[in-house]
């Protein structure tokens, strides 16, 4: 739902930014997956000719609506389309917008490994779905790259690159479960936590604050958490993995308005600023010139394809 200070709000901002140029917009929020098809139909009933659906969970509802309404165009945010058998599907009236979040997550993992004082970093996800796993696996591989480069032994709790298994809440709404998971990570000596679980970052911030915050930090996802967390929590943000959804949504709508609809996949990468990492804010003094130089080099190597992010 809206108000998550992340995924959904960023998507809505992109639509609003485009609407400022004269488009009429409508929106609907779901309380659960059973609302998806009805919400999309409500947009069609209101005469919307371009509908944006958000996230992996809406694949089936989007496919059904797009096939039943070929005169309506769809933008599908953060996933490609799949058929009933789970195979990739292209439809003339569905434009996927995807983000290579493994790339900036790799950089965030490298930074975490370089700045942890306990040599233990942790993360958890909402659901074990590809958009979540991409963040987690990229982060884990970034830590591995640091360990290899520096002959270090930083441990990752909550995700295992080798087995592709990790810690998940089971959804994106249970703040209590997310706080319990965070507390468990902190109990094991983790001093940097990256929650890949929508608004559940709030539970992680609360757990860190409850411990006094000293020596503990968080890495945000989707948006710059420093800007959205509130003054009481800003100092906990080491950085954030940015998925520039607002820009991607705005640009897609404006391009469609100008040139007409096409179903070409928009792929957000480090190269086109579709993804990135946020500033280090209060942690800037800990980012040495040597580390910044390494991050700059890694960024270029990821863009060039000489570093494998998974």
mmCIF file of C-alpha atoms in Angstrom:
data_model
loop_
_atom_site.group_PDB
_atom_site.id
_atom_site.type_symbol
_atom_site.label_atom_id
_atom_site.label_comp_id
_atom_site.label_asym_id
_atom_site.label_seq_id
_atom_site.Cartn_x
_atom_site.Cartn_y
_atom_site.Cartn_z
ATOM 1 C CA UNK A 1 0.000 0.000 0.000
ATOM 2 C CA UNK A 2 0.868 3.661 -0.228
ATOM 3 C CA UNK A 3 2.744 5.248 2.634
ATOM 4 C CA UNK A 4 5.517 2.631 2.673
ATOM 5 C CA UNK A 5 8.173 5.316 2.031
ATOM 6 C CA UNK A 6 9.642 3.032 -0.569
ATOM 7 C CA UNK A 7 8.473 0.748 -3.357
ATOM 8 C CA UNK A 8 4.841 1.827 -3.734
ATOM 9 C CA UNK A 9 5.416 5.489 -2.932
ATOM 10 C CA UNK A 10 8.226 5.699 -5.497
ATOM 11 C CA UNK A 11 6.025 4.184 -8.200
ATOM 12 C CA UNK A 12 3.211 6.619 -7.378
ATOM 13 C CA UNK A 13 5.614 9.566 -7.394
ATOM 14 C CA UNK A 14 6.743 8.677 -10.914
ATOM 15 C CA UNK A 15 3.143 8.578 -12.078
ATOM 16 C CA UNK A 16 2.374 11.868 -10.337
ATOM 17 C CA UNK A 17 5.435 13.516 -11.878
ATOM 18 C CA UNK A 18 4.196 12.538 -15.328
ATOM 19 C CA UNK A 19 0.628 13.550 -14.469
ATOM 20 C CA UNK A 20 1.845 17.047 -13.636
ATOM 21 C CA UNK A 21 2.140 17.588 -17.387
ATOM 22 C CA UNK A 22 -1.591 17.162 -17.829
ATOM 23 C CA UNK A 23 -2.549 13.497 -17.511
ATOM 24 C CA UNK A 24 -5.497 12.360 -15.452
ATOM 25 C CA UNK A 25 -4.674 9.571 -13.005
ATOM 26 C CA UNK A 26 -6.398 7.110 -10.727
ATOM 27 C CA UNK A 27 -5.097 4.581 -8.235
ATOM 28 C CA UNK A 28 -6.213 1.620 -6.154
ATOM 29 C CA UNK A 29 -4.627 -0.099 -3.170
ATOM 30 C CA UNK A 30 -4.843 -3.791 -2.383
ATOM 31 C CA UNK A 31 -5.331 -5.314 1.034
ATOM 32 C CA UNK A 32 -4.234 -8.656 -0.381
ATOM 33 C CA UNK A 33 -3.697 -10.645 -3.570
ATOM 34 C CA UNK A 34 -7.424 -11.261 -3.976
ATOM 35 C CA UNK A 35 -7.848 -7.527 -4.691
ATOM 36 C CA UNK A 36 -5.469 -7.389 -7.654
ATOM 37 C CA UNK A 37 -7.807 -8.337 -10.489
ATOM 38 C CA UNK A 38 -10.638 -6.190 -9.158
ATOM 39 C CA UNK A 39 -8.370 -3.179 -8.713
ATOM 40 C CA UNK A 40 -7.091 -3.454 -12.264
ATOM 41 C CA UNK A 41 -10.645 -3.789 -13.539
ATOM 42 C CA UNK A 42 -11.620 -0.662 -11.634
ATOM 43 C CA UNK A 43 -8.916 1.259 -13.512
ATOM 44 C CA UNK A 44 -10.254 -0.092 -16.824
ATOM 45 C CA UNK A 45 -13.810 0.813 -15.829
ATOM 46 C CA UNK A 46 -12.682 4.392 -15.131
ATOM 47 C CA UNK A 47 -11.363 4.648 -18.675
ATOM 48 C CA UNK A 48 -7.622 4.399 -17.976
ATOM 49 C CA UNK A 49 -5.716 3.671 -21.176
ATOM 50 C CA UNK A 50 -2.354 3.054 -19.470
ATOM 51 C CA UNK A 51 -2.229 1.092 -16.226
ATOM 52 C CA UNK A 52 0.833 0.452 -14.079
ATOM 53 C CA UNK A 53 0.860 -2.658 -11.906
ATOM 54 C CA UNK A 54 3.435 -3.101 -9.185
ATOM 55 C CA UNK A 55 5.555 -6.096 -8.402
ATOM 56 C CA UNK A 56 6.051 -9.807 -8.833
ATOM 57 C CA UNK A 57 2.826 -10.716 -7.077
ATOM 58 C CA UNK A 58 0.678 -9.030 -9.728
ATOM 59 C CA UNK A 59 1.968 -11.002 -12.699
ATOM 60 C CA UNK A 60 -1.077 -13.266 -13.041
ATOM 61 C CA UNK A 61 -3.618 -10.467 -12.616
ATOM 62 C CA UNK A 62 -1.770 -8.279 -15.113
ATOM 63 C CA UNK A 63 -1.544 -11.059 -17.702
ATOM 64 C CA UNK A 64 -5.255 -11.857 -17.412
ATOM 65 C CA UNK A 65 -6.263 -8.204 -17.714
ATOM 66 C CA UNK A 66 -3.892 -7.466 -20.589
ATOM 67 C CA UNK A 67 -5.050 -10.459 -22.599
ATOM 68 C CA UNK A 68 -8.707 -9.614 -22.010
ATOM 69 C CA UNK A 69 -8.239 -5.909 -22.836
ATOM 70 C CA UNK A 70 -5.815 -5.590 -25.768
ATOM 71 C CA UNK A 71 -6.845 -1.948 -26.252
ATOM 72 C CA UNK A 72 -5.438 -1.042 -22.810
ATOM 73 C CA UNK A 73 -1.692 -0.690 -22.323
ATOM 74 C CA UNK A 74 0.138 -1.797 -19.183
ATOM 75 C CA UNK A 75 3.420 -0.989 -17.497
ATOM 76 C CA UNK A 76 4.564 -3.798 -15.219
ATOM 77 C CA UNK A 77 6.988 -2.555 -12.594
ATOM 78 C CA UNK A 78 9.850 -4.656 -11.230
ATOM 79 C CA UNK A 79 9.228 -7.863 -13.167
ATOM 80 C CA UNK A 80 8.782 -9.324 -16.603
ATOM 81 C CA UNK A 81 5.603 -11.195 -17.497
ATOM 82 C CA UNK A 82 5.179 -14.972 -17.227
ATOM 83 C CA UNK A 83 2.554 -17.339 -18.589
ATOM 84 C CA UNK A 84 0.507 -19.849 -16.596
ATOM 85 C CA UNK A 85 3.408 -22.324 -16.691
ATOM 86 C CA UNK A 86 5.972 -19.859 -15.381
ATOM 87 C CA UNK A 87 7.633 -19.287 -18.750
ATOM 88 C CA UNK A 88 8.536 -15.746 -19.891
ATOM 89 C CA UNK A 89 5.761 -14.136 -21.904
ATOM 90 C CA UNK A 90 5.662 -11.093 -24.167
ATOM 91 C CA UNK A 91 2.422 -9.259 -24.870
ATOM 92 C CA UNK A 92 2.091 -6.343 -27.270
ATOM 93 C CA UNK A 93 0.360 -4.225 -24.608
ATOM 94 C CA UNK A 94 2.637 -4.911 -21.599
ATOM 95 C CA UNK A 95 5.898 -3.028 -21.041
ATOM 96 C CA UNK A 96 8.061 -4.474 -18.239
ATOM 97 C CA UNK A 97 10.290 -2.213 -16.163
ATOM 98 C CA UNK A 98 13.030 -4.163 -14.386
ATOM 99 C CA UNK A 99 16.072 -3.197 -12.347
ATOM 100 C CA UNK A 100 19.443 -4.889 -12.072
ATOM 101 C CA UNK A 101 19.578 -4.488 -8.291
ATOM 102 C CA UNK A 102 22.336 -7.079 -7.992
ATOM 103 C CA UNK A 103 24.702 -4.397 -9.274
ATOM 104 C CA UNK A 104 24.310 -1.758 -6.534
ATOM 105 C CA UNK A 105 23.689 -4.468 -3.913
ATOM 106 C CA UNK A 106 27.125 -5.854 -4.756
ATOM 107 C CA UNK A 107 28.595 -2.423 -4.020
ATOM 108 C CA UNK A 108 26.617 -2.192 -0.764
ATOM 109 C CA UNK A 109 27.917 -5.597 0.316
ATOM 110 C CA UNK A 110 31.465 -4.481 -0.400
ATOM 111 C CA UNK A 111 30.954 -1.297 1.637
ATOM 112 C CA UNK A 112 29.414 -3.247 4.510
ATOM 113 C CA UNK A 113 32.330 -5.653 4.577
ATOM 114 C CA UNK A 114 34.770 -2.755 4.531
ATOM 115 C CA UNK A 115 33.119 -0.870 7.404
ATOM 116 C CA UNK A 116 31.858 -3.573 9.802
ATOM 117 C CA UNK A 117 33.637 -3.570 13.132
ATOM 118 C CA UNK A 118 32.482 -7.051 14.168
ATOM 119 C CA UNK A 119 33.194 -8.671 10.781
ATOM 120 C CA UNK A 120 29.568 -9.826 10.796
ATOM 121 C CA UNK A 121 26.875 -8.349 8.536
ATOM 122 C CA UNK A 122 23.287 -9.508 8.110
ATOM 123 C CA UNK A 123 20.180 -9.219 6.004
ATOM 124 C CA UNK A 124 16.712 -10.692 5.609
ATOM 125 C CA UNK A 125 13.959 -10.629 3.023
ATOM 126 C CA UNK A 126 10.204 -10.296 2.928
ATOM 127 C CA UNK A 127 9.447 -13.162 0.532
ATOM 128 C CA UNK A 128 11.812 -15.445 -1.362
ATOM 129 C CA UNK A 129 10.939 -14.048 -4.786
ATOM 130 C CA UNK A 130 13.385 -12.957 -7.514
ATOM 131 C CA UNK A 131 13.231 -9.169 -6.890
ATOM 132 C CA UNK A 132 14.079 -9.756 -3.204
ATOM 133 C CA UNK A 133 16.678 -12.445 -3.799
ATOM 134 C CA UNK A 134 18.493 -10.222 -6.309
ATOM 135 C CA UNK A 135 19.218 -7.682 -3.560
ATOM 136 C CA UNK A 136 20.313 -10.358 -1.111
ATOM 137 C CA UNK A 137 22.489 -12.334 -3.487
ATOM 138 C CA UNK A 138 24.178 -9.238 -4.866
ATOM 139 C CA UNK A 139 24.965 -8.123 -1.325
ATOM 140 C CA UNK A 140 26.393 -11.509 -0.400
ATOM 141 C CA UNK A 141 28.580 -11.585 -3.502
ATOM 142 C CA UNK A 142 29.858 -8.102 -2.699
ATOM 143 C CA UNK A 143 30.989 -9.307 0.720
ATOM 144 C CA UNK A 144 32.678 -12.289 -0.928
ATOM 145 C CA UNK A 145 34.495 -9.953 -3.313
ATOM 146 C CA UNK A 146 35.778 -7.880 -0.395
ATOM 147 C CA UNK A 147 36.948 -10.987 1.451
ATOM 148 C CA UNK A 148 38.811 -12.187 -1.621
ATOM 149 C CA UNK A 149 40.382 -8.802 -2.339
ATOM 150 C CA UNK A 150 41.483 -8.185 1.234
ATOM 151 C CA UNK A 151 42.035 -11.751 2.486
ATOM 152 C CA UNK A 152 39.311 -10.938 5.034
ATOM 153 C CA UNK A 153 36.730 -13.185 6.660
ATOM 154 C CA UNK A 154 33.582 -11.060 7.003
ATOM 155 C CA UNK A 155 30.594 -13.336 7.646
ATOM 156 C CA UNK A 156 27.124 -12.888 6.165
ATOM 157 C CA UNK A 157 24.114 -13.862 8.274
ATOM 158 C CA UNK A 158 20.685 -14.277 6.671
ATOM 159 C CA UNK A 159 21.764 -15.256 3.166
ATOM 160 C CA UNK A 160 24.024 -17.977 1.771
ATOM 161 C CA UNK A 161 25.289 -17.407 -1.757
ATOM 162 C CA UNK A 162 26.321 -21.059 -2.168
ATOM 163 C CA UNK A 163 23.009 -22.624 -1.149
ATOM 164 C CA UNK A 164 20.752 -19.716 -2.189
ATOM 165 C CA UNK A 165 18.983 -19.982 1.161
ATOM 166 C CA UNK A 166 18.247 -17.231 3.635
ATOM 167 C CA UNK A 167 16.022 -15.697 6.277
ATOM 168 C CA UNK A 168 12.579 -14.420 5.222
ATOM 169 C CA UNK A 169 9.666 -12.896 7.096
ATOM 170 C CA UNK A 170 7.087 -14.552 4.865
ATOM 171 C CA UNK A 171 5.545 -11.259 3.768
ATOM 172 C CA UNK A 172 5.934 -7.505 3.922
ATOM 173 C CA UNK A 173 3.597 -6.479 6.747
ATOM 174 C CA UNK A 174 4.629 -8.270 9.955
ATOM 175 C CA UNK A 175 6.652 -5.666 11.850
ATOM 176 C CA UNK A 176 6.908 -7.883 14.939
ATOM 177 C CA UNK A 177 8.434 -10.753 12.989
ATOM 178 C CA UNK A 178 10.870 -8.399 11.283
ATOM 179 C CA UNK A 179 11.952 -6.967 14.618
ATOM 180 C CA UNK A 180 12.465 -10.465 16.047
ATOM 181 C CA UNK A 181 14.604 -11.410 13.041
ATOM 182 C CA UNK A 182 16.658 -8.227 13.411
ATOM 183 C CA UNK A 183 17.176 -8.843 17.112
ATOM 184 C CA UNK A 184 18.366 -12.358 16.295
ATOM 185 C CA UNK A 185 20.926 -10.974 13.854
ATOM 186 C CA UNK A 186 22.149 -8.429 16.390
ATOM 187 C CA UNK A 187 22.394 -11.157 19.028
ATOM 188 C CA UNK A 188 24.817 -12.994 16.741
ATOM 189 C CA UNK A 189 27.099 -9.965 16.570
ATOM 190 C CA UNK A 190 25.885 -8.442 13.315
ATOM 191 C CA UNK A 191 26.475 -4.690 13.294
ATOM 192 C CA UNK A 192 25.110 -3.846 9.814
ATOM 193 C CA UNK A 193 21.655 -5.055 8.689
ATOM 194 C CA UNK A 194 20.037 -4.794 5.256
ATOM 195 C CA UNK A 195 16.285 -5.544 5.350
ATOM 196 C CA UNK A 196 14.888 -6.305 1.887
ATOM 197 C CA UNK A 197 11.290 -6.247 3.007
ATOM 198 C CA UNK A 198 9.469 -3.051 2.084
ATOM 199 C CA UNK A 199 8.250 -1.049 5.058
ATOM 200 C CA UNK A 200 9.623 -3.622 7.514
ATOM 201 C CA UNK A 201 12.804 -1.564 7.655
ATOM 202 C CA UNK A 202 10.942 0.334 10.364
ATOM 203 C CA UNK A 203 11.162 -2.703 12.633
ATOM 204 C CA UNK A 204 14.891 -2.974 12.019
ATOM 205 C CA UNK A 205 15.389 0.685 12.886
ATOM 206 C CA UNK A 206 13.416 0.209 16.084
ATOM 207 C CA UNK A 207 15.491 -2.827 17.050
ATOM 208 C CA UNK A 208 18.698 -0.879 16.437
ATOM 209 C CA UNK A 209 17.431 2.063 18.452
ATOM 210 C CA UNK A 210 16.383 -0.244 21.306
ATOM 211 C CA UNK A 211 19.996 -1.458 21.483
ATOM 212 C CA UNK A 212 21.183 2.125 21.826
ATOM 213 C CA UNK A 213 22.358 2.352 18.231
ATOM 214 C CA UNK A 214 26.031 2.566 19.121
ATOM 215 C CA UNK A 215 28.098 0.839 16.453
ATOM 216 C CA UNK A 216 25.014 -0.411 14.598
ATOM 217 C CA UNK A 217 23.764 0.623 11.168
ATOM 218 C CA UNK A 218 21.255 -0.217 8.462
ATOM 219 C CA UNK A 219 21.389 -0.342 4.662
ATOM 220 C CA UNK A 220 18.139 0.689 2.992
ATOM 221 C CA UNK A 221 16.643 -0.544 -0.265
ATOM 222 C CA UNK A 222 14.623 1.060 -3.060
ATOM 223 C CA UNK A 223 14.867 4.663 -1.797
ATOM 224 C CA UNK A 224 17.417 6.573 0.280
ATOM 225 C CA UNK A 225 16.360 5.634 3.802
ATOM 226 C CA UNK A 226 18.179 8.637 5.220
ATOM 227 C CA UNK A 227 15.607 10.878 3.526
ATOM 228 C CA UNK A 228 12.535 8.905 4.585
ATOM 229 C CA UNK A 229 13.277 7.436 8.013
ATOM 230 C CA UNK A 230 12.855 10.565 10.099
ATOM 231 C CA UNK A 231 15.363 12.564 12.129
ATOM 232 C CA UNK A 232 15.541 10.046 14.977
ATOM 233 C CA UNK A 233 16.815 7.308 12.677
ATOM 234 C CA UNK A 234 18.863 9.076 10.010
ATOM 235 C CA UNK A 235 22.162 8.535 11.786
ATOM 236 C CA UNK A 236 21.763 4.755 11.463
ATOM 237 C CA UNK A 237 21.893 4.740 7.647
ATOM 238 C CA UNK A 238 25.206 3.636 6.193
ATOM 239 C CA UNK A 239 23.787 3.874 2.661
ATOM 240 C CA UNK A 240 20.870 2.536 0.604
ATOM 241 C CA UNK A 241 20.542 0.464 -2.552
ATOM 242 C CA UNK A 242 18.556 2.656 -4.924
ATOM 243 C CA UNK A 243 15.997 1.407 -7.375
ATOM 244 C CA UNK A 244 15.087 4.573 -9.262
ATOM 245 C CA UNK A 245 11.472 3.599 -9.841
ATOM 246 C CA UNK A 246 10.071 7.113 -9.816
ATOM 247 C CA UNK A 247 12.326 8.178 -12.682
ATOM 248 C CA UNK A 248 11.684 4.970 -14.621
ATOM 249 C CA UNK A 249 7.915 5.296 -14.263
ATOM 250 C CA UNK A 250 7.894 8.973 -15.198
ATOM 251 C CA UNK A 251 10.151 8.443 -18.209
ATOM 252 C CA UNK A 252 8.132 5.470 -19.458
ATOM 253 C CA UNK A 253 4.835 7.376 -19.274
ATOM 254 C CA UNK A 254 6.291 10.435 -20.989
ATOM 255 C CA UNK A 255 7.910 8.328 -23.700
ATOM 256 C CA UNK A 256 4.627 6.541 -24.362
ATOM 257 C CA UNK A 257 2.789 9.873 -24.528
ATOM 258 C CA UNK A 258 5.314 11.204 -27.018
ATOM 259 C CA UNK A 259 6.061 8.233 -29.237
ATOM 260 C CA UNK A 260 3.242 5.769 -28.594
ATOM 261 C CA UNK A 261 3.306 2.522 -26.650
ATOM 262 C CA UNK A 262 5.922 -0.146 -27.142
ATOM 263 C CA UNK A 263 6.542 -3.280 -25.124
ATOM 264 C CA UNK A 264 10.330 -2.983 -25.036
ATOM 265 C CA UNK A 265 11.717 -3.889 -21.612
ATOM 266 C CA UNK A 266 13.196 -0.989 -19.648
ATOM 267 C CA UNK A 267 16.285 -2.309 -17.866
ATOM 268 C CA UNK A 268 17.553 -0.116 -15.028
ATOM 269 C CA UNK A 269 21.315 -0.515 -14.558
ATOM 270 C CA UNK A 270 24.279 1.304 -13.056
ATOM 271 C CA UNK A 271 25.133 2.398 -16.580
ATOM 272 C CA UNK A 272 21.859 4.284 -17.144
ATOM 273 C CA UNK A 273 21.359 5.372 -13.504
ATOM 274 C CA UNK A 274 18.350 3.093 -13.170
ATOM 275 C CA UNK A 275 19.975 1.773 -9.996
ATOM 276 C CA UNK A 276 22.731 2.981 -7.674
ATOM 277 C CA UNK A 277 23.789 3.438 -4.079
ATOM 278 C CA UNK A 278 22.887 6.451 -1.959
ATOM 279 C CA UNK A 279 25.335 8.861 -0.319
ATOM 280 C CA UNK A 280 26.935 7.762 2.948
ATOM 281 C CA UNK A 281 25.645 10.804 4.840
ATOM 282 C CA UNK A 282 26.791 10.635 8.483
ATOM 283 C CA UNK A 283 29.083 7.701 7.669
ATOM 284 C CA UNK A 284 31.038 9.667 5.055
ATOM 285 C CA UNK A 285 34.072 10.043 7.383
ATOM 286 C CA UNK A 286 34.394 6.242 7.464
ATOM 287 C CA UNK A 287 34.615 6.012 3.669
ATOM 288 C CA UNK A 288 38.327 6.429 3.051
ATOM 289 C CA UNK A 289 39.650 7.718 -0.290
ATOM 290 C CA UNK A 290 41.014 4.216 -0.886
ATOM 291 C CA UNK A 291 37.582 2.619 -0.352
ATOM 292 C CA UNK A 292 35.873 5.206 -2.549
ATOM 293 C CA UNK A 293 38.417 4.533 -5.271
ATOM 294 C CA UNK A 294 37.715 0.801 -5.002
ATOM 295 C CA UNK A 295 33.966 1.428 -5.256
ATOM 296 C CA UNK A 296 34.435 3.626 -8.323
ATOM 297 C CA UNK A 297 36.563 0.936 -9.960
ATOM 298 C CA UNK A 298 34.044 -1.790 -9.091
ATOM 299 C CA UNK A 299 31.210 0.302 -10.501
ATOM 300 C CA UNK A 300 33.004 0.615 -13.831
ATOM 301 C CA UNK A 301 33.929 -3.056 -13.846
ATOM 302 C CA UNK A 302 30.294 -4.016 -13.227
ATOM 303 C CA UNK A 303 29.217 -1.746 -16.082
ATOM 304 C CA UNK A 304 31.900 -3.238 -18.335
ATOM 305 C CA UNK A 305 30.872 -6.759 -17.376
ATOM 306 C CA UNK A 306 34.293 -7.699 -16.006
ATOM 307 C CA UNK A 307 32.856 -8.257 -12.505
ATOM 308 C CA UNK A 308 30.165 -10.930 -12.186
ATOM 309 C CA UNK A 309 27.393 -9.916 -9.787
ATOM 310 C CA UNK A 310 25.493 -13.195 -10.195
#
